[in-house]
Amino acid sequence: NAGVTQTPKFRVLKTGQSMTLLCAQDMNHEYMYWYRQDPGMGLRLIHYSVGEGTTAKGEVPDGYNVSRLNKREFSLRLESAAPSQTSVYFCASSEGIMNTEAFFGQGTRLTVV
Amino acid sequence: GQNIDQPTEMTATEGAIVQINCTYQTSGFNGLFWYQQHAGEAPTFLSYNVLDGLEEKGRFSSFLSRSKGYSYLLLKELQMKDSASYLCAALDSNYQLIWGAGTKLIIKP
């Protein structure tokens, strides 16, 4: 039972470098999300998708692009990393929105120097 | 603006009971979630309340008062493994989850 798998687990980037975080779920969920988690703050939604081929902006979308490759996979791309993007990133998926739990990946700890 | 408030940290004793409070202010309301997050791990779902009252699930219970914008998570018979952060999140009228910063619960023997 894999659930939600995201890669990589850790990464250090230099300012201006790019990278893609990958997320895959095997629960046939329609909804997928990318969050960032910073100390002393709640999870903040970056982008989300309500189905294959759809994406939408969340609370903090600037500096990030996403792609819903198919029903299983949802990627997050940083085109030109900045130190302010140092954070722990979580991918999540859910069957719906109301009264449905979200399942989270194990997180990616990203440091931008 | 939208806001979730919960204590930053709480300490309790193994075997005891602890109540973690959460107050919320959101544009509309479609339910309140509680998640548990152990250090360095992913959040995992604990409960969902949309109607007023208490929902019991084993050692954990969650309460909601919509008129007061208030919820609490009650943990009974505390075990060392309950040491974790507990995240409160409210679903607003646009079905967006607004998350609190989390309450770090420390359990002492």
PDB file of N, CA and C in Angstrom, chain B:
ATOM      1  N   GLY B   1      -9.978  38.828   7.804  1.00  0.00           N
ATOM      2  CA  GLY B   1      -9.183  37.744   7.258  1.00  0.00           C
ATOM      3  C   GLY B   1      -9.537  36.417   7.913  1.00  0.00           C
ATOM      4  N   GLN B   2      -9.006  35.358   7.382  1.00  0.00           N
ATOM      5  CA  GLN B   2      -9.276  34.035   7.921  1.00  0.00           C
ATOM      6  C   GLN B   2      -8.162  33.653   8.893  1.00  0.00           C
ATOM      7  N   ASN B   3      -8.535  33.010   9.981  1.00  0.00           N
ATOM      8  CA  ASN B   3      -7.560  32.750  11.027  1.00  0.00           C
ATOM      9  C   ASN B   3      -7.921  31.519  11.827  1.00  0.00           C
ATOM     10  N   ILE B   4      -6.898  30.766  12.187  1.00  0.00           N
ATOM     11  CA  ILE B   4      -7.052  29.613  13.079  1.00  0.00           C
ATOM     12  C   ILE B   4      -6.092  29.822  14.243  1.00  0.00           C
ATOM     13  N   ASP B   5      -6.585  29.726  15.476  1.00  0.00           N
ATOM     14  CA  ASP B   5      -5.728  29.887  16.647  1.00  0.00           C
ATOM     15  C   ASP B   5      -5.724  28.613  17.466  1.00  0.00           C
ATOM     16  N   GLN B   6      -4.540  28.162  17.823  1.00  0.00           N
ATOM     17  CA  GLN B   6      -4.396  27.025  18.721  1.00  0.00           C
ATOM     18  C   GLN B   6      -3.108  27.236  19.505  1.00  0.00           C
ATOM     19  N   PRO B   7      -3.030  26.674  20.733  1.00  0.00           N
ATOM     20  CA  PRO B   7      -1.813  26.902  21.529  1.00  0.00           C
ATOM     21  C   PRO B   7      -0.595  26.323  20.830  1.00  0.00           C
ATOM     22  N   THR B   8       0.552  26.961  21.064  1.00  0.00           N
ATOM     23  CA  THR B   8       1.782  26.521  20.410  1.00  0.00           C
ATOM     24  C   THR B   8       2.283  25.200  20.981  1.00  0.00           C
ATOM     25  N   GLU B   9       2.208  25.072  22.290  1.00  0.00           N
ATOM     26  CA  GLU B   9       2.769  23.888  22.941  1.00  0.00           C
ATOM     27  C   GLU B   9       1.994  23.554  24.209  1.00  0.00           C
ATOM     28  N   MET B  10       1.856  22.271  24.488  1.00  0.00           N
ATOM     29  CA  MET B  10       1.229  21.812  25.725  1.00  0.00           C
ATOM     30  C   MET B  10       2.027  20.631  26.256  1.00  0.00           C
ATOM     31  N   THR B  11       1.996  20.465  27.574  1.00  0.00           N
ATOM     32  CA  THR B  11       2.676  19.337  28.215  1.00  0.00           C
ATOM     33  C   THR B  11       1.667  18.577  29.056  1.00  0.00           C
ATOM     34  N   ALA B  12       1.724  17.253  29.016  1.00  0.00           N
ATOM     35  CA  ALA B  12       0.822  16.431  29.805  1.00  0.00           C
ATOM     36  C   ALA B  12       1.566  15.181  30.271  1.00  0.00           C
ATOM     37  N   THR B  13       0.952  14.470  31.201  1.00  0.00           N
ATOM     38  CA  THR B  13       1.573  13.286  31.798  1.00  0.00           C
ATOM     39  C   THR B  13       0.981  12.017  31.208  1.00  0.00           C
ATOM     40  N   GLU B  14       1.819  11.038  31.020  1.00  0.00           N
ATOM     41  CA  GLU B  14       1.372   9.728  30.524  1.00  0.00           C
ATOM     42  C   GLU B  14       0.207   9.218  31.384  1.00  0.00           C
ATOM     43  N   GLY B  15      -0.846   8.740  30.715  1.00  0.00           N
ATOM     44  CA  GLY B  15      -2.011   8.223  31.410  1.00  0.00           C
ATOM     45  C   GLY B  15      -3.083   9.256  31.694  1.00  0.00           C
ATOM     46  N   ALA B  16      -2.755  10.519  31.544  1.00  0.00           N
ATOM     47  CA  ALA B  16      -3.697  11.601  31.847  1.00  0.00           C
ATOM     48  C   ALA B  16      -4.573  11.928  30.641  1.00  0.00           C
ATOM     49  N   ILE B  17      -5.362  13.005  30.786  1.00  0.00           N
ATOM     50  CA  ILE B  17      -6.237  13.507  29.713  1.00  0.00           C
ATOM     51  C   ILE B  17      -5.769  14.919  29.347  1.00  0.00           C
ATOM     52  N   VAL B  18      -5.813  15.237  28.059  1.00  0.00           N
ATOM     53  CA  VAL B  18      -5.447  16.588  27.631  1.00  0.00           C
ATOM     54  C   VAL B  18      -6.458  17.076  26.604  1.00  0.00           C
ATOM     55  N   GLN B  19      -6.750  18.374  26.660  1.00  0.00           N
ATOM     56  CA  GLN B  19      -7.683  18.983  25.711  1.00  0.00           C
ATOM     57  C   GLN B  19      -6.948  20.069  24.934  1.00  0.00           C
ATOM     58  N   ILE B  20      -6.954  19.959  23.632  1.00  0.00           N
ATOM     59  CA  ILE B  20      -6.295  20.939  22.766  1.00  0.00           C
ATOM     60  C   ILE B  20      -7.383  21.773  22.096  1.00  0.00           C
ATOM     61  N   ASN B  21      -7.361  23.073  22.324  1.00  0.00           N
ATOM     62  CA  ASN B  21      -8.390  23.963  21.810  1.00  0.00           C
ATOM     63  C   ASN B  21      -8.013  24.587  20.478  1.00  0.00           C
ATOM     64  N   CYS B  22      -9.038  24.925  19.715  1.00  0.00           N
ATOM     65  CA  CYS B  22      -8.845  25.572  18.419  1.00  0.00           C
ATOM     66  C   CYS B  22     -10.000  26.529  18.192  1.00  0.00           C
ATOM     67  N   THR B  23      -9.703  27.776  17.883  1.00  0.00           N
ATOM     68  CA  THR B  23     -10.746  28.725  17.493  1.00  0.00           C
ATOM     69  C   THR B  23     -10.499  29.131  16.050  1.00  0.00           C
ATOM     70  N   TYR B  24     -11.588  29.356  15.328  1.00  0.00           N
ATOM     71  CA  TYR B  24     -11.438  29.659  13.910  1.00  0.00           C
ATOM     72  C   TYR B  24     -12.321  30.828  13.498  1.00  0.00           C
ATOM     73  N   GLN B  25     -11.812  31.558  12.507  1.00  0.00           N
ATOM     74  CA  GLN B  25     -12.606  32.629  11.855  1.00  0.00           C
ATOM     75  C   GLN B  25     -12.396  32.427  10.370  1.00  0.00           C
ATOM     76  N   THR B  26     -13.451  32.036   9.688  1.00  0.00           N
ATOM     77  CA  THR B  26     -13.333  31.779   8.255  1.00  0.00           C
ATOM     78  C   THR B  26     -14.499  32.390   7.506  1.00  0.00           C
ATOM     79  N   SER B  27     -14.319  32.564   6.217  1.00  0.00           N
ATOM     80  CA  SER B  27     -15.404  33.017   5.335  1.00  0.00           C
ATOM     81  C   SER B  27     -16.262  31.809   5.030  1.00  0.00           C
ATOM     82  N   GLY B  28     -17.344  31.689   5.747  1.00  0.00           N
ATOM     83  CA  GLY B  28     -18.163  30.486   5.623  1.00  0.00           C
ATOM     84  C   GLY B  28     -17.481  29.322   6.334  1.00  0.00           C
ATOM     85  N   PHE B  29     -18.209  28.241   6.451  1.00  0.00           N
ATOM     86  CA  PHE B  29     -17.661  27.090   7.207  1.00  0.00           C
ATOM     87  C   PHE B  29     -18.277  25.809   6.676  1.00  0.00           C
ATOM     88  N   ASN B  30     -17.389  24.849   6.360  1.00  0.00           N
ATOM     89  CA  ASN B  30     -17.854  23.565   5.864  1.00  0.00           C
ATOM     90  C   ASN B  30     -17.225  22.405   6.603  1.00  0.00           C
ATOM     91  N   GLY B  31     -16.759  22.663   7.811  1.00  0.00           N
ATOM     92  CA  GLY B  31     -16.254  21.554   8.612  1.00  0.00           C
ATOM     93  C   GLY B  31     -14.890  21.839   9.208  1.00  0.00           C
ATOM     94  N   LEU B  32     -14.535  21.026  10.195  1.00  0.00           N
ATOM     95  CA  LEU B  32     -13.304  21.227  10.956  1.00  0.00           C
ATOM     96  C   LEU B  32     -12.575  19.887  11.048  1.00  0.00           C
ATOM     97  N   PHE B  33     -11.307  19.905  10.657  1.00  0.00           N
ATOM     98  CA  PHE B  33     -10.487  18.697  10.668  1.00  0.00           C
ATOM     99  C   PHE B  33      -9.421  18.775  11.761  1.00  0.00           C
ATOM    100  N   TRP B  34      -9.060  17.621  12.293  1.00  0.00           N
ATOM    101  CA  TRP B  34      -7.885  17.482  13.146  1.00  0.00           C
ATOM    102  C   TRP B  34      -6.954  16.445  12.521  1.00  0.00           C
ATOM    103  N   TYR B  35      -5.659  16.805  12.473  1.00  0.00           N
ATOM    104  CA  TYR B  35      -4.620  15.907  11.981  1.00  0.00           C
ATOM    105  C   TYR B  35      -3.537  15.790  13.043  1.00  0.00           C
ATOM    106  N   GLN B  36      -2.864  14.642  13.034  1.00  0.00           N
ATOM    107  CA  GLN B  36      -1.712  14.404  13.909  1.00  0.00           C
ATOM    108  C   GLN B  36      -0.455  14.383  13.045  1.00  0.00           C
ATOM    109  N   GLN B  37       0.601  15.008  13.526  1.00  0.00           N
ATOM    110  CA  GLN B  37       1.859  14.991  12.780  1.00  0.00           C
ATOM    111  C   GLN B  37       3.022  14.739  13.728  1.00  0.00           C
ATOM    112  N   HIS B  38       3.634  13.559  13.610  1.00  0.00           N
ATOM    113  CA  HIS B  38       4.845  13.290  14.360  1.00  0.00           C
ATOM    114  C   HIS B  38       6.004  14.023  13.700  1.00  0.00           C
ATOM    115  N   ALA B  39       7.004  14.356  14.515  1.00  0.00           N
ATOM    116  CA  ALA B  39       8.143  15.136  14.035  1.00  0.00           C
ATOM    117  C   ALA B  39       8.792  14.475  12.820  1.00  0.00           C
ATOM    118  N   GLY B  40       8.964  15.242  11.765  1.00  0.00           N
ATOM    119  CA  GLY B  40       9.624  14.730  10.565  1.00  0.00           C
ATOM    120  C   GLY B  40       8.756  13.836   9.696  1.00  0.00           C
ATOM    121  N   GLU B  41       7.478  13.746  10.034  1.00  0.00           N
ATOM    122  CA  GLU B  41       6.590  12.868   9.275  1.00  0.00           C
ATOM    123  C   GLU B  41       5.437  13.644   8.653  1.00  0.00           C
ATOM    124  N   ALA B  42       4.623  12.930   7.895  1.00  0.00           N
ATOM    125  CA  ALA B  42       3.459  13.547   7.244  1.00  0.00           C
ATOM    126  C   ALA B  42       2.285  13.648   8.209  1.00  0.00           C
ATOM    127  N   PRO B  43       1.416  14.630   8.036  1.00  0.00           N
ATOM    128  CA  PRO B  43       0.180  14.675   8.826  1.00  0.00           C
ATOM    129  C   PRO B  43      -0.706  13.473   8.498  1.00  0.00           C
ATOM    130  N   THR B  44      -1.411  12.979   9.517  1.00  0.00           N
ATOM    131  CA  THR B  44      -2.387  11.906   9.309  1.00  0.00           C
ATOM    132  C   THR B  44      -3.717  12.316   9.936  1.00  0.00           C
ATOM    133  N   PHE B  45      -4.789  11.947   9.256  1.00  0.00           N
ATOM    134  CA  PHE B  45      -6.146  12.357   9.626  1.00  0.00           C
ATOM    135  C   PHE B  45      -6.578  11.755  10.957  1.00  0.00           C
ATOM    136  N   LEU B  46      -7.200  12.592  11.805  1.00  0.00           N
ATOM    137  CA  LEU B  46      -7.780  12.107  13.054  1.00  0.00           C
ATOM    138  C   LEU B  46      -9.301  12.195  13.040  1.00  0.00           C
ATOM    139  N   SER B  47      -9.838  13.372  12.663  1.00  0.00           N
ATOM    140  CA  SER B  47     -11.287  13.536  12.789  1.00  0.00           C
ATOM    141  C   SER B  47     -11.790  14.657  11.895  1.00  0.00           C
ATOM    142  N   TYR B  48     -13.110  14.618  11.670  1.00  0.00           N
ATOM    143  CA  TYR B  48     -13.814  15.665  10.928  1.00  0.00           C
ATOM    144  C   TYR B  48     -15.146  15.924  11.624  1.00  0.00           C
ATOM    145  N   ASN B  49     -15.426  17.197  11.908  1.00  0.00           N
ATOM    146  CA  ASN B  49     -16.716  17.586  12.496  1.00  0.00           C
ATOM    147  C   ASN B  49     -17.347  18.659  11.613  1.00  0.00           C
ATOM    148  N   VAL B  50     -18.634  18.511  11.357  1.00  0.00           N
ATOM    149  CA  VAL B  50     -19.351  19.580  10.656  1.00  0.00           C
ATOM    150  C   VAL B  50     -20.590  20.002  11.446  1.00  0.00           C
ATOM    151  N   LEU B  51     -21.097  19.120  12.300  1.00  0.00           N
ATOM    152  CA  LEU B  51     -22.239  19.444  13.151  1.00  0.00           C
ATOM    153  C   LEU B  51     -21.756  19.664  14.575  1.00  0.00           C
ATOM    154  N   ASP B  52     -22.521  20.466  15.334  1.00  0.00           N
ATOM    155  CA  ASP B  52     -22.176  20.695  16.733  1.00  0.00           C
ATOM    156  C   ASP B  52     -22.194  19.390  17.517  1.00  0.00           C
ATOM    157  N   GLY B  53     -21.266  19.286  18.437  1.00  0.00           N
ATOM    158  CA  GLY B  53     -21.291  18.128  19.320  1.00  0.00           C
ATOM    159  C   GLY B  53     -19.971  17.407  19.352  1.00  0.00           C
ATOM    160  N   LEU B  54     -20.008  16.282  20.030  1.00  0.00           N
ATOM    161  CA  LEU B  54     -18.812  15.492  20.291  1.00  0.00           C
ATOM    162  C   LEU B  54     -18.804  14.232  19.434  1.00  0.00           C
ATOM    163  N   GLU B  55     -17.670  13.986  18.787  1.00  0.00           N
ATOM    164  CA  GLU B  55     -17.466  12.750  18.024  1.00  0.00           C
ATOM    165  C   GLU B  55     -16.370  11.961  18.735  1.00  0.00           C
ATOM    166  N   GLU B  56     -16.678  10.727  19.112  1.00  0.00           N
ATOM    167  CA  GLU B  56     -15.701   9.919  19.837  1.00  0.00           C
ATOM    168  C   GLU B  56     -15.151   8.827  18.951  1.00  0.00           C
ATOM    169  N   LYS B  57     -13.841   8.657  19.027  1.00  0.00           N
ATOM    170  CA  LYS B  57     -13.185   7.630  18.219  1.00  0.00           C
ATOM    171  C   LYS B  57     -12.067   7.047  19.067  1.00  0.00           C
ATOM    172  N   GLY B  58     -12.386   6.015  19.835  1.00  0.00           N
ATOM    173  CA  GLY B  58     -11.386   5.390  20.695  1.00  0.00           C
ATOM    174  C   GLY B  58     -10.919   6.347  21.785  1.00  0.00           C
ATOM    175  N   ARG B  59      -9.616   6.531  21.902  1.00  0.00           N
ATOM    176  CA  ARG B  59      -9.084   7.418  22.946  1.00  0.00           C
ATOM    177  C   ARG B  59      -9.200   8.889  22.570  1.00  0.00           C
ATOM    178  N   PHE B  60      -9.509   9.152  21.300  1.00  0.00           N
ATOM    179  CA  PHE B  60      -9.583  10.531  20.818  1.00  0.00           C
ATOM    180  C   PHE B  60     -11.034  10.938  20.607  1.00  0.00           C
ATOM    181  N   SER B  61     -11.366  12.177  20.999  1.00  0.00           N
ATOM    182  CA  SER B  61     -12.686  12.749  20.740  1.00  0.00           C
ATOM    183  C   SER B  61     -12.497  14.151  20.206  1.00  0.00           C
ATOM    184  N   SER B  62     -13.422  14.598  19.366  1.00  0.00           N
ATOM    185  CA  SER B  62     -13.359  15.968  18.860  1.00  0.00           C
ATOM    186  C   SER B  62     -14.716  16.611  19.028  1.00  0.00           C
ATOM    187  N   PHE B  63     -14.697  17.874  19.439  1.00  0.00           N
ATOM    188  CA  PHE B  63     -15.916  18.631  19.723  1.00  0.00           C
ATOM    189  C   PHE B  63     -15.959  19.866  18.843  1.00  0.00           C
ATOM    190  N   LEU B  64     -17.175  20.243  18.447  1.00  0.00           N
ATOM    191  CA  LEU B  64     -17.364  21.445  17.632  1.00  0.00           C
ATOM    192  C   LEU B  64     -18.530  22.269  18.148  1.00  0.00           C
ATOM    193  N   SER B  65     -18.313  23.599  18.218  1.00  0.00           N
ATOM    194  CA  SER B  65     -19.396  24.545  18.438  1.00  0.00           C
ATOM    195  C   SER B  65     -19.326  25.576  17.311  1.00  0.00           C
ATOM    196  N   ARG B  66     -20.246  25.486  16.374  1.00  0.00           N
ATOM    197  CA  ARG B  66     -20.221  26.385  15.214  1.00  0.00           C
ATOM    198  C   ARG B  66     -20.544  27.815  15.632  1.00  0.00           C
ATOM    199  N   SER B  67     -21.437  27.981  16.591  1.00  0.00           N
ATOM    200  CA  SER B  67     -21.829  29.333  17.005  1.00  0.00           C
ATOM    201  C   SER B  67     -20.673  30.066  17.677  1.00  0.00           C
ATOM    202  N   LYS B  68     -19.779  29.326  18.304  1.00  0.00           N
ATOM    203  CA  LYS B  68     -18.639  29.946  18.997  1.00  0.00           C
ATOM    204  C   LYS B  68     -17.362  29.896  18.155  1.00  0.00           C
ATOM    205  N   GLY B  69     -17.391  29.241  17.021  1.00  0.00           N
ATOM    206  CA  GLY B  69     -16.177  29.130  16.210  1.00  0.00           C
ATOM    207  C   GLY B  69     -15.077  28.410  16.975  1.00  0.00           C
ATOM    208  N   TYR B  70     -15.446  27.292  17.575  1.00  0.00           N
ATOM    209  CA  TYR B  70     -14.553  26.652  18.551  1.00  0.00           C
ATOM    210  C   TYR B  70     -14.606  25.142  18.394  1.00  0.00           C
ATOM    211  N   SER B  71     -13.432  24.530  18.537  1.00  0.00           N
ATOM    212  CA  SER B  71     -13.343  23.079  18.532  1.00  0.00           C
ATOM    213  C   SER B  71     -12.292  22.660  19.549  1.00  0.00           C
ATOM    214  N   TYR B  72     -12.396  21.455  20.029  1.00  0.00           N
ATOM    215  CA  TYR B  72     -11.284  20.895  20.804  1.00  0.00           C
ATOM    216  C   TYR B  72     -11.092  19.433  20.471  1.00  0.00           C
ATOM    217  N   LEU B  73      -9.865  18.988  20.686  1.00  0.00           N
ATOM    218  CA  LEU B  73      -9.492  17.586  20.544  1.00  0.00           C
ATOM    219  C   LEU B  73      -9.159  17.082  21.939  1.00  0.00           C
ATOM    220  N   LEU B  74      -9.797  16.006  22.344  1.00  0.00           N
ATOM    221  CA  LEU B  74      -9.595  15.444  23.683  1.00  0.00           C
ATOM    222  C   LEU B  74      -8.871  14.112  23.544  1.00  0.00           C
ATOM    223  N   LEU B  75      -7.746  13.997  24.197  1.00  0.00           N
ATOM    224  CA  LEU B  75      -6.978  12.760  24.162  1.00  0.00           C
ATOM    225  C   LEU B  75      -6.981  12.151  25.572  1.00  0.00           C
ATOM    226  N   LYS B  76      -7.449  10.914  25.665  1.00  0.00           N
ATOM    227  CA  LYS B  76      -7.527  10.228  26.963  1.00  0.00           C
ATOM    228  C   LYS B  76      -6.426   9.180  27.071  1.00  0.00           C
ATOM    229  N   GLU B  77      -6.141   8.776  28.303  1.00  0.00           N
ATOM    230  CA  GLU B  77      -5.168   7.695  28.568  1.00  0.00           C
ATOM    231  C   GLU B  77      -3.904   7.915  27.730  1.00  0.00           C
ATOM    232  N   LEU B  78      -3.316   9.064  27.907  1.00  0.00           N
ATOM    233  CA  LEU B  78      -2.189   9.457  27.082  1.00  0.00           C
ATOM    234  C   LEU B  78      -1.064   8.435  27.100  1.00  0.00           C
ATOM    235  N   GLN B  79      -0.504   8.214  25.909  1.00  0.00           N
ATOM    236  CA  GLN B  79       0.640   7.318  25.764  1.00  0.00           C
ATOM    237  C   GLN B  79       1.810   8.128  25.204  1.00  0.00           C
ATOM    238  N   MET B  80       3.013   7.611  25.418  1.00  0.00           N
ATOM    239  CA  MET B  80       4.204   8.342  24.948  1.00  0.00           C
ATOM    240  C   MET B  80       4.133   8.577  23.442  1.00  0.00           C
ATOM    241  N   LYS B  81       3.541   7.629  22.706  1.00  0.00           N
ATOM    242  CA  LYS B  81       3.459   7.763  21.247  1.00  0.00           C
ATOM    243  C   LYS B  81       2.532   8.896  20.802  1.00  0.00           C
ATOM    244  N   ASP B  82       1.765   9.465  21.752  1.00  0.00           N
ATOM    245  CA  ASP B  82       0.891  10.593  21.413  1.00  0.00           C
ATOM    246  C   ASP B  82       1.669  11.908  21.336  1.00  0.00           C
ATOM    247  N   SER B  83       2.932  11.876  21.698  1.00  0.00           N
ATOM    248  CA  SER B  83       3.786  13.067  21.553  1.00  0.00           C
ATOM    249  C   SER B  83       3.884  13.390  20.065  1.00  0.00           C
ATOM    250  N   ALA B  84       3.344  14.554  19.680  1.00  0.00           N
ATOM    251  CA  ALA B  84       3.249  14.919  18.267  1.00  0.00           C
ATOM    252  C   ALA B  84       2.688  16.334  18.207  1.00  0.00           C
ATOM    253  N   SER B  85       2.600  16.853  17.012  1.00  0.00           N
ATOM    254  CA  SER B  85       1.869  18.111  16.791  1.00  0.00           C
ATOM    255  C   SER B  85       0.471  17.775  16.314  1.00  0.00           C
ATOM    256  N   TYR B  86      -0.495  18.581  16.772  1.00  0.00           N
ATOM    257  CA  TYR B  86      -1.889  18.369  16.397  1.00  0.00           C
ATOM    258  C   TYR B  86      -2.363  19.607  15.635  1.00  0.00           C
ATOM    259  N   LEU B  87      -2.788  19.369  14.399  1.00  0.00           N
ATOM    260  CA  LEU B  87      -3.130  20.449  13.484  1.00  0.00           C
ATOM    261  C   LEU B  87      -4.639  20.562  13.351  1.00  0.00           C
ATOM    262  N   CYS B  88      -5.134  21.766  13.521  1.00  0.00           N
ATOM    263  CA  CYS B  88      -6.544  22.085  13.351  1.00  0.00           C
ATOM    264  C   CYS B  88      -6.699  22.775  11.996  1.00  0.00           C
ATOM    265  N   ALA B  89      -7.729  22.417  11.236  1.00  0.00           N
ATOM    266  CA  ALA B  89      -7.933  23.037   9.924  1.00  0.00           C
ATOM    267  C   ALA B  89      -9.428  23.196   9.663  1.00  0.00           C
ATOM    268  N   ALA B  90      -9.831  24.369   9.200  1.00  0.00           N
ATOM    269  CA  ALA B  90     -11.233  24.651   8.901  1.00  0.00           C
ATOM    270  C   ALA B  90     -11.436  24.765   7.399  1.00  0.00           C
ATOM    271  N   LEU B  91     -12.544  24.219   6.929  1.00  0.00           N
ATOM    272  CA  LEU B  91     -12.885  24.262   5.502  1.00  0.00           C
ATOM    273  C   LEU B  91     -13.803  25.458   5.282  1.00  0.00           C
ATOM    274  N   ASP B  92     -13.361  26.403   4.433  1.00  0.00           N
ATOM    275  CA  ASP B  92     -14.158  27.627   4.275  1.00  0.00           C
ATOM    276  C   ASP B  92     -15.216  27.463   3.181  1.00  0.00           C
ATOM    277  N   SER B  93     -15.887  28.562   2.847  1.00  0.00           N
ATOM    278  CA  SER B  93     -17.007  28.486   1.895  1.00  0.00           C
ATOM    279  C   SER B  93     -16.547  28.133   0.485  1.00  0.00           C
ATOM    280  N   ASN B  94     -15.262  28.358   0.185  1.00  0.00           N
ATOM    281  CA  ASN B  94     -14.714  27.978  -1.121  1.00  0.00           C
ATOM    282  C   ASN B  94     -14.096  26.588  -1.090  1.00  0.00           C
ATOM    283  N   TYR B  95     -14.343  25.873  -0.025  1.00  0.00           N
ATOM    284  CA  TYR B  95     -13.812  24.518   0.166  1.00  0.00           C
ATOM    285  C   TYR B  95     -12.297  24.512   0.196  1.00  0.00           C
ATOM    286  N   GLN B  96     -11.715  25.604   0.707  1.00  0.00           N
ATOM    287  CA  GLN B  96     -10.289  25.661   0.929  1.00  0.00           C
ATOM    288  C   GLN B  96     -10.029  25.386   2.402  1.00  0.00           C
ATOM    289  N   LEU B  97      -9.003  24.589   2.675  1.00  0.00           N
ATOM    290  CA  LEU B  97      -8.633  24.302   4.055  1.00  0.00           C
ATOM    291  C   LEU B  97      -7.730  25.395   4.591  1.00  0.00           C
ATOM    292  N   ILE B  98      -8.116  25.978   5.733  1.00  0.00           N
ATOM    293  CA  ILE B  98      -7.297  26.967   6.423  1.00  0.00           C
ATOM    294  C   ILE B  98      -6.693  26.262   7.629  1.00  0.00           C
ATOM    295  N   TRP B  99      -5.364  26.232   7.691  1.00  0.00           N
ATOM    296  CA  TRP B  99      -4.676  25.436   8.707  1.00  0.00           C
ATOM    297  C   TRP B  99      -4.150  26.300   9.850  1.00  0.00           C
ATOM    298  N   GLY B 100      -4.253  25.783  11.066  1.00  0.00           N
ATOM    299  CA  GLY B 100      -3.560  26.380  12.192  1.00  0.00           C
ATOM    300  C   GLY B 100      -2.089  25.983  12.175  1.00  0.00           C
ATOM    301  N   ALA B 101      -1.298  26.651  13.001  1.00  0.00           N
ATOM    302  CA  ALA B 101       0.149  26.374  13.043  1.00  0.00           C
ATOM    303  C   ALA B 101       0.478  25.088  13.786  1.00  0.00           C
ATOM    304  N   GLY B 102      -0.508  24.534  14.476  1.00  0.00           N
ATOM    305  CA  GLY B 102      -0.274  23.273  15.170  1.00  0.00           C
ATOM    306  C   GLY B 102       0.050  23.465  16.640  1.00  0.00           C
ATOM    307  N   THR B 103      -0.326  22.476  17.438  1.00  0.00           N
ATOM    308  CA  THR B 103      -0.011  22.438  18.865  1.00  0.00           C
ATOM    309  C   THR B 103       0.931  21.271  19.110  1.00  0.00           C
ATOM    310  N   LYS B 104       2.121  21.577  19.597  1.00  0.00           N
ATOM    311  CA  LYS B 104       3.082  20.519  19.919  1.00  0.00           C
ATOM    312  C   LYS B 104       2.754  19.968  21.304  1.00  0.00           C
ATOM    313  N   LEU B 105       2.424  18.690  21.373  1.00  0.00           N
ATOM    314  CA  LEU B 105       2.074  18.042  22.632  1.00  0.00           C
ATOM    315  C   LEU B 105       3.255  17.213  23.119  1.00  0.00           C
ATOM    316  N   ILE B 106       3.718  17.529  24.317  1.00  0.00           N
ATOM    317  CA  ILE B 106       4.830  16.800  24.932  1.00  0.00           C
ATOM    318  C   ILE B 106       4.254  15.944  26.051  1.00  0.00           C
ATOM    319  N   ILE B 107       4.525  14.647  26.007  1.00  0.00           N
ATOM    320  CA  ILE B 107       4.048  13.728  27.039  1.00  0.00           C
ATOM    321  C   ILE B 107       5.232  13.358  27.929  1.00  0.00           C
ATOM    322  N   LYS B 108       5.049  13.524  29.236  1.00  0.00           N
ATOM    323  CA  LYS B 108       6.112  13.174  30.190  1.00  0.00           C
ATOM    324  C   LYS B 108       5.714  11.921  30.949  1.00  0.00           C
ATOM    325  N   PRO B 109       6.698  11.072  31.283  1.00  0.00           N
ATOM    326  CA  PRO B 109       6.378   9.837  32.016  1.00  0.00           C
ATOM    327  C   PRO B 109       5.836  10.131  33.407  1.00  0.00           C
TER     328      PRO B 109
END
